[in-house]
Short mmCIF file of C-alpha atoms and ligand atoms in Angstrom, two decimals:
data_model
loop_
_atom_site.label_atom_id
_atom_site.label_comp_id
_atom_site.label_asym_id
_atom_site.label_seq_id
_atom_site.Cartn_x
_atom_site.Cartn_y
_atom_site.Cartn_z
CA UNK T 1 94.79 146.61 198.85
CA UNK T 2 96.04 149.92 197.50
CA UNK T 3 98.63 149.13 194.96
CA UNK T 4 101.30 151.44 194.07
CA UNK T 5 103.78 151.02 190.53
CA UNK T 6 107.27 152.09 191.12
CA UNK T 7 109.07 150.32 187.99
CA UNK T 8 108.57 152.68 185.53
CA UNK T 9 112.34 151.82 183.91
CA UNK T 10 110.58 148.13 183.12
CA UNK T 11 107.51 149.79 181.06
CA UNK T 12 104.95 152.82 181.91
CA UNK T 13 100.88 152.51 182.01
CA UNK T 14 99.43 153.45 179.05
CA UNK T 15 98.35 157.54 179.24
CA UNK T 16 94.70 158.18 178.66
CA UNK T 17 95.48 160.89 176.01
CA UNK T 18 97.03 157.67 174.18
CA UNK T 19 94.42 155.23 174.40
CA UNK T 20 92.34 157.81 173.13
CA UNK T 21 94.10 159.15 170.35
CA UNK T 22 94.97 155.28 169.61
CA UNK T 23 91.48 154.34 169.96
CA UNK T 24 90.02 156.47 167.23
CA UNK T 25 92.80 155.97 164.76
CA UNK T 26 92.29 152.38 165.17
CA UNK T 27 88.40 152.37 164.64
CA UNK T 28 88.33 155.32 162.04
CA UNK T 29 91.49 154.69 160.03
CA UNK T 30 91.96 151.29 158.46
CA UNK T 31 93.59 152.10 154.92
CA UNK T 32 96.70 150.72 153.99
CA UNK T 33 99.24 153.88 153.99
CA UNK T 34 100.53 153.04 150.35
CA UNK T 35 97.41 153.35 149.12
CA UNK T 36 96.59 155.51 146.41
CA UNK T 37 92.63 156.38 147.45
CA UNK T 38 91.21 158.11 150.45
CA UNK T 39 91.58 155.74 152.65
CA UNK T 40 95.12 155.28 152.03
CA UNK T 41 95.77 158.96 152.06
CA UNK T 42 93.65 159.23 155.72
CA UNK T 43 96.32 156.53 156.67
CA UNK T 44 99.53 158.34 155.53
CA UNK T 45 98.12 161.79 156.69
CA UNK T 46 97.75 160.16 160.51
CA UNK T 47 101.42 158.34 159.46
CA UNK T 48 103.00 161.03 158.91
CA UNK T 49 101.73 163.61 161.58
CA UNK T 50 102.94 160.81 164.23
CA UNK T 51 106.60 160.88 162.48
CA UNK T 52 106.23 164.91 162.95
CA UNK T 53 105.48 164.49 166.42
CA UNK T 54 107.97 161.50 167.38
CA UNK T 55 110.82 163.60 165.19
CA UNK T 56 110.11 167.06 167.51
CA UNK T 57 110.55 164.81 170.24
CA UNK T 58 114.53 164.55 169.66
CA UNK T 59 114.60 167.75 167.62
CA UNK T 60 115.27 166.00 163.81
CA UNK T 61 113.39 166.10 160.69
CA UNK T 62 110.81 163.60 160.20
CA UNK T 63 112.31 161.83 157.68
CA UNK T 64 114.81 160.92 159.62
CA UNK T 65 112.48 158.90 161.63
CA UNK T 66 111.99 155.18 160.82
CA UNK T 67 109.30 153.41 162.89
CA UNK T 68 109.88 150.03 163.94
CA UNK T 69 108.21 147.41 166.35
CA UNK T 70 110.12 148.69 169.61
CA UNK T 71 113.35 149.76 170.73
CA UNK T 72 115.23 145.83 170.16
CA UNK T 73 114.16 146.57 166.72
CA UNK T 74 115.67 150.20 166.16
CA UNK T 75 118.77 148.93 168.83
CA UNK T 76 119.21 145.96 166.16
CA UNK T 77 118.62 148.22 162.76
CA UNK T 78 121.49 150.29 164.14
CA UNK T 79 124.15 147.80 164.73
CA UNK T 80 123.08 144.89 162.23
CA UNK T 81 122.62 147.60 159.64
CA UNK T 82 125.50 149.92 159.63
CA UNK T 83 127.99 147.00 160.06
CA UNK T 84 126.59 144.78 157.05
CA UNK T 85 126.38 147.87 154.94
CA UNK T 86 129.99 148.45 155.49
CA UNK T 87 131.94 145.81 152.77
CA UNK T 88 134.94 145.99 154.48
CA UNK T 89 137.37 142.40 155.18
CA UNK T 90 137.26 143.50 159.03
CA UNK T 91 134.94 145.15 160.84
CA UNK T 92 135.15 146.06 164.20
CA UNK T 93 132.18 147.72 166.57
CA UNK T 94 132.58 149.06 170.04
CA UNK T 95 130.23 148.80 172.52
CA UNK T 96 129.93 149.77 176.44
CA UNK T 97 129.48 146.66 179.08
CA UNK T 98 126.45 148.28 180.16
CA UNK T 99 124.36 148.44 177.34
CA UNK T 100 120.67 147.17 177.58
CA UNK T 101 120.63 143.42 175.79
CA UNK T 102 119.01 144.77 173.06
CA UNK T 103 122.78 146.22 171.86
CA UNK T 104 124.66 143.37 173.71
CA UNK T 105 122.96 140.28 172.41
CA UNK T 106 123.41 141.85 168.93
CA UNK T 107 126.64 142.50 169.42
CA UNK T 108 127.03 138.60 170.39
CA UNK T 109 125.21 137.73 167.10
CA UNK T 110 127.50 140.17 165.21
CA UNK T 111 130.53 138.32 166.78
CA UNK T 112 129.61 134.88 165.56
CA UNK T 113 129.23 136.73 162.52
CA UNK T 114 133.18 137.64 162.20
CA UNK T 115 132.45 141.15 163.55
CA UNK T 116 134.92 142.11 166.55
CA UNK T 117 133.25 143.81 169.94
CA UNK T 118 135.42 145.74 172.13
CA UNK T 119 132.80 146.46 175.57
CA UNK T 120 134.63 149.56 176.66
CA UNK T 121 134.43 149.38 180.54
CA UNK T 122 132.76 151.73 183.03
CA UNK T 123 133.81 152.67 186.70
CA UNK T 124 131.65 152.77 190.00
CA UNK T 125 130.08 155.79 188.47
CA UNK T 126 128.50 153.91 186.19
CA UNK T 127 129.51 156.76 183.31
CA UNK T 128 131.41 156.04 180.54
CA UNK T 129 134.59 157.93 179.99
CA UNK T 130 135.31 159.27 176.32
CA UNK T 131 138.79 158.75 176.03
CA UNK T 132 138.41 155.25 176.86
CA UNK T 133 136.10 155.10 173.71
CA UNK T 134 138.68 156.47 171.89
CA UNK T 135 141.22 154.17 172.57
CA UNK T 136 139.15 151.40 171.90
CA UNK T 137 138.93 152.56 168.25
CA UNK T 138 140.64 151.12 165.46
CA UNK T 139 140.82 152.03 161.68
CA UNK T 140 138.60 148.93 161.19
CA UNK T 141 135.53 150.48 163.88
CA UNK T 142 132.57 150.99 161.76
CA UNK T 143 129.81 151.77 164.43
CA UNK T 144 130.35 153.24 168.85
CA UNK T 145 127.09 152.22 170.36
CA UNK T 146 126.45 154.03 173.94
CA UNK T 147 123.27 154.02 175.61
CA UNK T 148 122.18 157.64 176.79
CA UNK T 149 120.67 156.71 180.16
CA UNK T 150 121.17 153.20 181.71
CA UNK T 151 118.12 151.49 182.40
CA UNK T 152 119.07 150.32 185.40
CA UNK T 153 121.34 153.18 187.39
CA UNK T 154 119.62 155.85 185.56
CA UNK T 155 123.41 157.39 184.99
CA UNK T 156 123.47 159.60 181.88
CA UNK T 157 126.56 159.40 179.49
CA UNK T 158 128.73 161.89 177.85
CA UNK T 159 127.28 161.66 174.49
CA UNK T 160 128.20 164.84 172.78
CA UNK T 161 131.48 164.31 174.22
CA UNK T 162 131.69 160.70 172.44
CA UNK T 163 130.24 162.07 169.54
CA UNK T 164 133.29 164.42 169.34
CA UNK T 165 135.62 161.16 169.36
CA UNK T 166 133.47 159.55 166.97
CA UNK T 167 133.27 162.65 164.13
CA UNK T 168 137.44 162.75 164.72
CA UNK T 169 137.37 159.63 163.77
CA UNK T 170 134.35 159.04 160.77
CA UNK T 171 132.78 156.29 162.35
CA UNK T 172 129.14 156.60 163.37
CA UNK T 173 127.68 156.84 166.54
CA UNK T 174 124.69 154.93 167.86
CA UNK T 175 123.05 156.13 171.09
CA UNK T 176 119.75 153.83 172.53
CA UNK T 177 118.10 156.64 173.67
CA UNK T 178 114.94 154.24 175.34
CA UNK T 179 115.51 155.88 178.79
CA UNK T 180 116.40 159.20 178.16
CA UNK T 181 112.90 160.27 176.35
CA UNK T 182 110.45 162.12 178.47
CA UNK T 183 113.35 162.18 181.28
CA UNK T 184 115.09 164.89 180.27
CA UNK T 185 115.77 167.23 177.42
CA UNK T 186 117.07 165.07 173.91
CA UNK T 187 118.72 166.97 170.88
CA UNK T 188 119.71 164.76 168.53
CA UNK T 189 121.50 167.64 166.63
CA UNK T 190 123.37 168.98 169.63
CA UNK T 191 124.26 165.28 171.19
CA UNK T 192 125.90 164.47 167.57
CA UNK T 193 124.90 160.90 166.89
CA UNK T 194 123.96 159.29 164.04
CA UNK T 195 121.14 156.92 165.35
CA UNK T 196 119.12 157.10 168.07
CA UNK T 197 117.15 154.61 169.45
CA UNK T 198 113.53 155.30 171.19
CA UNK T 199 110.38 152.91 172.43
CA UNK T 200 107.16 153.25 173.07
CA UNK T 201 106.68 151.87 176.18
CA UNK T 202 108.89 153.41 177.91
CA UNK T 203 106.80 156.99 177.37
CA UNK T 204 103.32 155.77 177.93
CA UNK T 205 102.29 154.37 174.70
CA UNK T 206 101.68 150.52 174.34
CA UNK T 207 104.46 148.03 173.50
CA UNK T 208 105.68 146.72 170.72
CA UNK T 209 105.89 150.62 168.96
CA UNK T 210 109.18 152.11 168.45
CA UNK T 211 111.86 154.17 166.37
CA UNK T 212 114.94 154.81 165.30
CA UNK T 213 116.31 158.33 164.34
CA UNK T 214 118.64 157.83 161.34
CA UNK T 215 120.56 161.09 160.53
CA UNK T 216 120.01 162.02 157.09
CA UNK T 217 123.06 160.41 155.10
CA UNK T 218 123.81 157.81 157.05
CA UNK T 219 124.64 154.56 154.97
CA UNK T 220 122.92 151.13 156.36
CA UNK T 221 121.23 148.31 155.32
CA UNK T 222 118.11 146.70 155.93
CA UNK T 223 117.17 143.96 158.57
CA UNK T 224 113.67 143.29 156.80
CA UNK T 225 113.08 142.63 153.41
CA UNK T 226 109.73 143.51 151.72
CA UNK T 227 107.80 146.76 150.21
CA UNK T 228 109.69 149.65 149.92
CA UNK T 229 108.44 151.57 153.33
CA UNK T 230 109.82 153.67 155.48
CA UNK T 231 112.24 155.15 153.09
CA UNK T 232 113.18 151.24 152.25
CA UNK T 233 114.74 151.24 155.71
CA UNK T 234 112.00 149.01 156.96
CA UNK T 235 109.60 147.34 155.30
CA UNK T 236 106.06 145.76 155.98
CA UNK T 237 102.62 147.66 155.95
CA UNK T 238 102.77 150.47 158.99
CA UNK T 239 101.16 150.10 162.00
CA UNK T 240 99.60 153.25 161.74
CA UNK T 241 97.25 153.58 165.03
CA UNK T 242 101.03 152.50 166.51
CA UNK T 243 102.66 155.22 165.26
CA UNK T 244 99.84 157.46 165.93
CA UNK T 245 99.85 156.15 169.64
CA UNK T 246 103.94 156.83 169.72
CA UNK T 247 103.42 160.10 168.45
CA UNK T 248 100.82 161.56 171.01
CA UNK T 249 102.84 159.89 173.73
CA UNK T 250 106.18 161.85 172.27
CA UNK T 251 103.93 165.01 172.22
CA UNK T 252 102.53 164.61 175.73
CA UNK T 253 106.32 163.58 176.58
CA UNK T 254 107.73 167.04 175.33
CA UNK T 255 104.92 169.01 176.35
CA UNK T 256 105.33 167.89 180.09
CA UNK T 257 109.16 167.19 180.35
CA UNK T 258 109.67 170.11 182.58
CA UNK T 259 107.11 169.65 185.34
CA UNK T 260 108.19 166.00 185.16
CA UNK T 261 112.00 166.79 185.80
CA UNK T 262 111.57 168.84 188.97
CA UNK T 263 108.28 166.64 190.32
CA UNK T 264 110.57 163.59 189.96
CA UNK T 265 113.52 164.61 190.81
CA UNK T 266 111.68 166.09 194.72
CA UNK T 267 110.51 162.87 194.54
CA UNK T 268 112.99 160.34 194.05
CA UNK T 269 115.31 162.53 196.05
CA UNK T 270 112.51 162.20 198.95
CA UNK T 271 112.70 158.25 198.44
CA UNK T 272 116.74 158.30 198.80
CA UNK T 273 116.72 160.34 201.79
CA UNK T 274 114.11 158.26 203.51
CA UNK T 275 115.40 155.02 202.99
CA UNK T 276 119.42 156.08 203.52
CA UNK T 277 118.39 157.74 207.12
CA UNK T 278 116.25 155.02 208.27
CA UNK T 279 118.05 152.14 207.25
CA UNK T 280 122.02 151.26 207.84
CA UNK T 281 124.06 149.21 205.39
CA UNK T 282 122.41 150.56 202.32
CA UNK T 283 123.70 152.65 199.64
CA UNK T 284 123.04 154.37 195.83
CA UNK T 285 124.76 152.38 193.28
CA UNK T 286 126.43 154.23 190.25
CA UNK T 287 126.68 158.43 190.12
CA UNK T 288 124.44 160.32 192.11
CA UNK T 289 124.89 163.66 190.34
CA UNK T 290 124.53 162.49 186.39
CA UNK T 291 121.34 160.54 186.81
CA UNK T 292 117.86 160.66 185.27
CA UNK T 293 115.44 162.13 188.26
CA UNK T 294 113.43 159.31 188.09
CA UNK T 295 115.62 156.62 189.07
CA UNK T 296 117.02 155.04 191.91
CA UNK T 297 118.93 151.76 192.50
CA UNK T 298 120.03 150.86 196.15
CA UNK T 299 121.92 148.31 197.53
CA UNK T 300 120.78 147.00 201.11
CA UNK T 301 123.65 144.40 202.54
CA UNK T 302 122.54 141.33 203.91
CA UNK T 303 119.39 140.64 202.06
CA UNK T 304 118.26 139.23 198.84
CA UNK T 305 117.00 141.50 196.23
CA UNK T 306 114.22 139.12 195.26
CA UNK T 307 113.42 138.50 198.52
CA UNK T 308 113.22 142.07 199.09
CA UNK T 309 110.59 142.46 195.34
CA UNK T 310 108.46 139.61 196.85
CA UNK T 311 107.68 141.70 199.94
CA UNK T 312 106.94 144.97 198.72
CA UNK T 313 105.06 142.92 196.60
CA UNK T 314 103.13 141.49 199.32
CA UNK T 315 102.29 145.07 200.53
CA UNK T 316 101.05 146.77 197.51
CA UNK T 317 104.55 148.58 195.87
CA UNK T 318 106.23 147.36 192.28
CA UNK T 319 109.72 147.68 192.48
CA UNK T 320 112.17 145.21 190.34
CA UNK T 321 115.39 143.91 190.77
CA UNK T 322 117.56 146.06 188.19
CA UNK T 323 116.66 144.67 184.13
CA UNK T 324 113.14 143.76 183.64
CA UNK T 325 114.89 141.60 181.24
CA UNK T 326 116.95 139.43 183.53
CA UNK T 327 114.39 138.66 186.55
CA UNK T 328 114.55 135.52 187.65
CA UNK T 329 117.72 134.95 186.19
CA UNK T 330 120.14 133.62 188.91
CA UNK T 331 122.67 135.79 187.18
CA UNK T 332 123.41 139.14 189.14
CA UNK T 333 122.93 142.35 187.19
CA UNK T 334 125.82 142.85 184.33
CA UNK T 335 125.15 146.29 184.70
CA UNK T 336 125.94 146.53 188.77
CA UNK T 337 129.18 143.74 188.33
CA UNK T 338 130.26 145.82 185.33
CA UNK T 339 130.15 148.39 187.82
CA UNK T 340 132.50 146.85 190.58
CA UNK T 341 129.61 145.16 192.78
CA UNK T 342 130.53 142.50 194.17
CA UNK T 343 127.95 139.39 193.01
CA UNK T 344 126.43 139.46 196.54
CA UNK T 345 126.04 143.18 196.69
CA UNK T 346 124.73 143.38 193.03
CA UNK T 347 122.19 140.58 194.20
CA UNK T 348 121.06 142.82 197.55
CA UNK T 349 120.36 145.72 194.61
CA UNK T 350 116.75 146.32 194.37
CA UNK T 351 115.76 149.77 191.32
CA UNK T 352 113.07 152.46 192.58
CA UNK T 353 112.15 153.89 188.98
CA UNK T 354 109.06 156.42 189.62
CA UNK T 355 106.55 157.97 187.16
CA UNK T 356 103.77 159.98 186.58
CA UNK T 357 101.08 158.34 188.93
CA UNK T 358 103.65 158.67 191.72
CA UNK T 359 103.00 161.04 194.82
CA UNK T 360 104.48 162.14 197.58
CA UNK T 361 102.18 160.11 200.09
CA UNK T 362 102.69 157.23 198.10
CA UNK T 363 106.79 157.28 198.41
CA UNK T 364 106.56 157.95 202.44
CA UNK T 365 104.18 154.65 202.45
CA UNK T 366 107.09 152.81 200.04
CA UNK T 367 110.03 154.23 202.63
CA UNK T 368 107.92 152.66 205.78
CA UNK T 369 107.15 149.44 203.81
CA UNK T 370 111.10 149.31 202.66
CA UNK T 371 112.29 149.74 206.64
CA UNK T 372 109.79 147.13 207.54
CA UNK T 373 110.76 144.63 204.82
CA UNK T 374 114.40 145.17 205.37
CA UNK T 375 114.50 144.81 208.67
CA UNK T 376 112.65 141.51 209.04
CA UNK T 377 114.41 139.99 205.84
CA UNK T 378 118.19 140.56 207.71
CA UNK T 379 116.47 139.07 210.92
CA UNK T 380 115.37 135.92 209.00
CA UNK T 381 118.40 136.35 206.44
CA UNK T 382 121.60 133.83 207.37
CA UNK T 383 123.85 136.22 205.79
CA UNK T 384 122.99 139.14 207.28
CA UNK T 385 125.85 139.21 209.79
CA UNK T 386 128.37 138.00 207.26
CA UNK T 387 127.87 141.61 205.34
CA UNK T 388 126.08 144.32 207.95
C1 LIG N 1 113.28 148.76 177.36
C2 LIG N 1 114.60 149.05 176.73
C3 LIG N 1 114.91 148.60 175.44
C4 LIG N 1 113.99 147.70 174.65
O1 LIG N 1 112.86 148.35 174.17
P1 LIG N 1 111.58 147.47 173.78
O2 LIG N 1 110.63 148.47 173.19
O3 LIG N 1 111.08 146.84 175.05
O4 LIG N 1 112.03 146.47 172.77
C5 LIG N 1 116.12 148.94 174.90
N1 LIG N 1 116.98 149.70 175.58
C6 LIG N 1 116.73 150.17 176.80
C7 LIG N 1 117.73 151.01 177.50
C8 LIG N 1 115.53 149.85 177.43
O5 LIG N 1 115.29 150.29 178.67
#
C-alpha cells in the first residue's frame, strides 16, 4: 500500500540535502569546537557557518543565535531564563492559552516557583488580540510569550503588533517561532521580539536540533551549567553535525519559501474545498484568512477524531488529531476548547498539515478516503444523530 504523510505540523522527513550535508560532517568532522588545533578549528568553522545560515533564516546576526537540543529547550531558555535573571520580589509572565506545552508546562513550573501566569485568552479566530495583552500587563511582567503560528490551527498572530505593546511597556517579548519557519517569511528585526524560538524538525532536519534567537542585549540566565559555550548561554560540547544539519535545512528553508507558499497554499486550499463540498456537518476551525498555507484543522460532527486517524490510517494517509503531543490523551485539544469548541466538537477535530512530498493526486486520493471514512464512521457512530 501506497502511503501518503499529511502531518507535517507533528515533524517533517528528513530532506536529502540534510542527510547529506549531515552525513559528511558527521564522518569528516569529529573535533571538539573549543579546541585549539585543526580539528577543533574544522569543528568551529562548520559551527559557525550553520549559526550563519540558521541566523539568515530569521534575518539576525549570528551571534544572536544560541543552539540548543530542540525547540522545548529554546521555549524553556526563554521563559526560565529571563524570569530568574530578573531579581525582582514579584514577577509576573503572560502567556496566551494556546501556546504549544513547551511554553505552558513551563509556565506551570514557573508558577510553583512563585512566578504569576496570566494566559491571555483567544476568540474563535484563534488570533490573539494585542490590547488584550496589554491589559494583562502589570508593572511586575517581566517576559509576553506568544507563539507566531499555532501548531495546531495554523493561525498566525499579531506579533509586531504585540511587540509594540511590549517595547511601550520594557518588558521582553518571546515569540516560539517552531511553526512559522519555512512557512512563511520571518524577520526577527521587523516582528520586534526579543527571543525567538525555532526547531529542527519541524524544517526537515532530524530531531532533537534547535535554537533560540536572543536579541543582542537581552539579559537572561542560564538553564545549563557547564563550559562556557554558546556565548555562556548554553553550555555542553556542540553538536556540531546538528547544527550543521539545522543550518542546511534553514538554507534549503529560505531558499524555497516562496515556491512552498503558493504550492501549499493551491494545495491545502484544494483539500478544504474538497472535503467542505462533499461532506455536510464539517467545518475549518480557527481563522481562515491569517493561517499558515500548510495547515488545515476540520471539525466533522458526529464522529470521533481518533476514530477518524485510525481509518485514514488503515488506507495509507497520516493525519493526527490536533498536538502530536497530546494523542491519546482523553483530554480534547486545549487549543480548540480555548477556542470555544465545545469538548465534543474539539474531539470530532482531526489537522491536515501538508508538506513538501505532497501532490495534487495525492490530496484528491486523501478527499475520497476522508468522504469514505466519514461517512461509514457516522453510520456506525451512536452519536451521529445527536450532532448532524
Ligand atoms: C514541535 C513544537 C515545539 C517543540 O519543538 P521540539 O523540537 O519538538 O522540542 C514547540 N513549539 C511548537 C509550536 C511546536 O510545534
Amino acid at each position: 500500500m501506497e502511503r501518503y504523510y499529511f502531518d507535517h505540523n507533528a515533524t517533517t522527513p528528513v530532506s536529502p540535502e540534510v542527510i547529506q550535508t549531515m552525513l559528511g560532517c558527521l564522518a569528516e568532522v569529529y573535533g571538539n569546537a573549543s579546541s585549539i588545533h585543526h580539528f577543533g578549528q574544522m569543528a568551529k568553522q562548520r559551527l559557525e557557518m550553520a549559526r550563519r545560515q540558521s541566523a539568515a533564516l530569521v534575518n539576525c546576526r549570528p551571534q544572536e543565535i544560541v543552539f540548543t537540543s530542540g525547540g522545548t529547550e529554546a521555549d524553556n531558555l526563554a521563559l526560565f531564563g529571563v524570569v530568574r535573571y530578573s531579581k525582582r520580589p514579584q514577577r509576573h509572565l503572560v502567556a496566551t492559552a494556546i501556546e504549544h506545552p513547551a511554553v505552558l508546562n513551563a509556565c506551570a513550573q514557573l508558577e510553583r516557583e512563585g512566578v504569576e501566569v496570566t494566559y491571555v485568552r483567544v476568540g474563535a479566530s484563534g488570533v490573539v488580540d494585542p490590547d488584550d495583552i496589554r491589559r494583562a500587563l502589570r508593572p511586575s511582567t517581566v517576559l509576553v510569550s506568544v507563539m507566531h503560528v499555532n501548531n495546531e490551527l495554523g493561525t498566525m498572530q499579531p506579533m509586531a503588533e504585540i511587540a509594540r505593546v511590549t517595547r511601550e511597556a520594557a518588558v521582553y517579548l518571546h515569540c516560539d517561532g517552531v511553526q512559522a519557519l519555512g512557512k512563511i517569511p520571518v524577520d526577527v528585526p521587523s516582528l520586534g521580539v526579543d527571543l525567538y524560538s525555532m526547531s529542527g524538525h519541524k524544517i526537515y532536519a532530524p530531531k532533537g536540533l534547535g535554537a533560540l534567537f536572543v536579541r543582542k542585549g537581552t539579559r537572561m540566565s542560564s538553564i545549563l551549567f557547564g563550559g562556557h559555550h554558546e556565548r555562556e548561554r548554553r553550555p555542553g560540547t556542540e553538536n556540531v553535525p546538528g547544527a550543521v544539519a539545522l543550518g542546511c535545512a534553514a538554507e534549503v528553508a529560505a531558499g524555497d519559501l516562496a515556491t512552498q507558499v503558493t504550492e501549499l497554499a493551491m494545495l491545502r486550499d484544494r483539500l478544504e474545498k474538497g472535503i467542505l463540498e462533499r461532506i455536510p456537518d464539517a467545518g475549518v476551525n480557527g481563522a481562515r484568512r491569517s493561517r499558515t498555507p500548510n495547515t488545515s484543522n476540520i471539525y466533522f460532527d458526529g464522529i470521533d477524531g481518533e476514530a477518524l486517524v485510525i481509518a485514514l490510517d488503515l488506507r495509507g494517509f497520516a493525519v493526527s488529531t490536533g498536538a502530536a503531543c497530546s494523542s491519546g490523551a482523553v483530554e480534547p485539544s486545549h487549543v480548540l476548547t480555548a477556542i470555544g469548541l465545545t469538548a465534543e466538537r474539539a474531539r470530532a477535530s482531526i489537522r491536515f498539515s501538508l508538506g513538501r512530498s505532497n501532490t495534487r493526486e495525492q490530496v484528491d486520493a486523501l478527499i475520497h478516503a476522508v468522504e469514505d471514512s466519514v461517512r461509514h464512521l457516522r453510520k456506525i457512530s451512536p452519536v451521529v444523530h445527536a450532532n448532524a
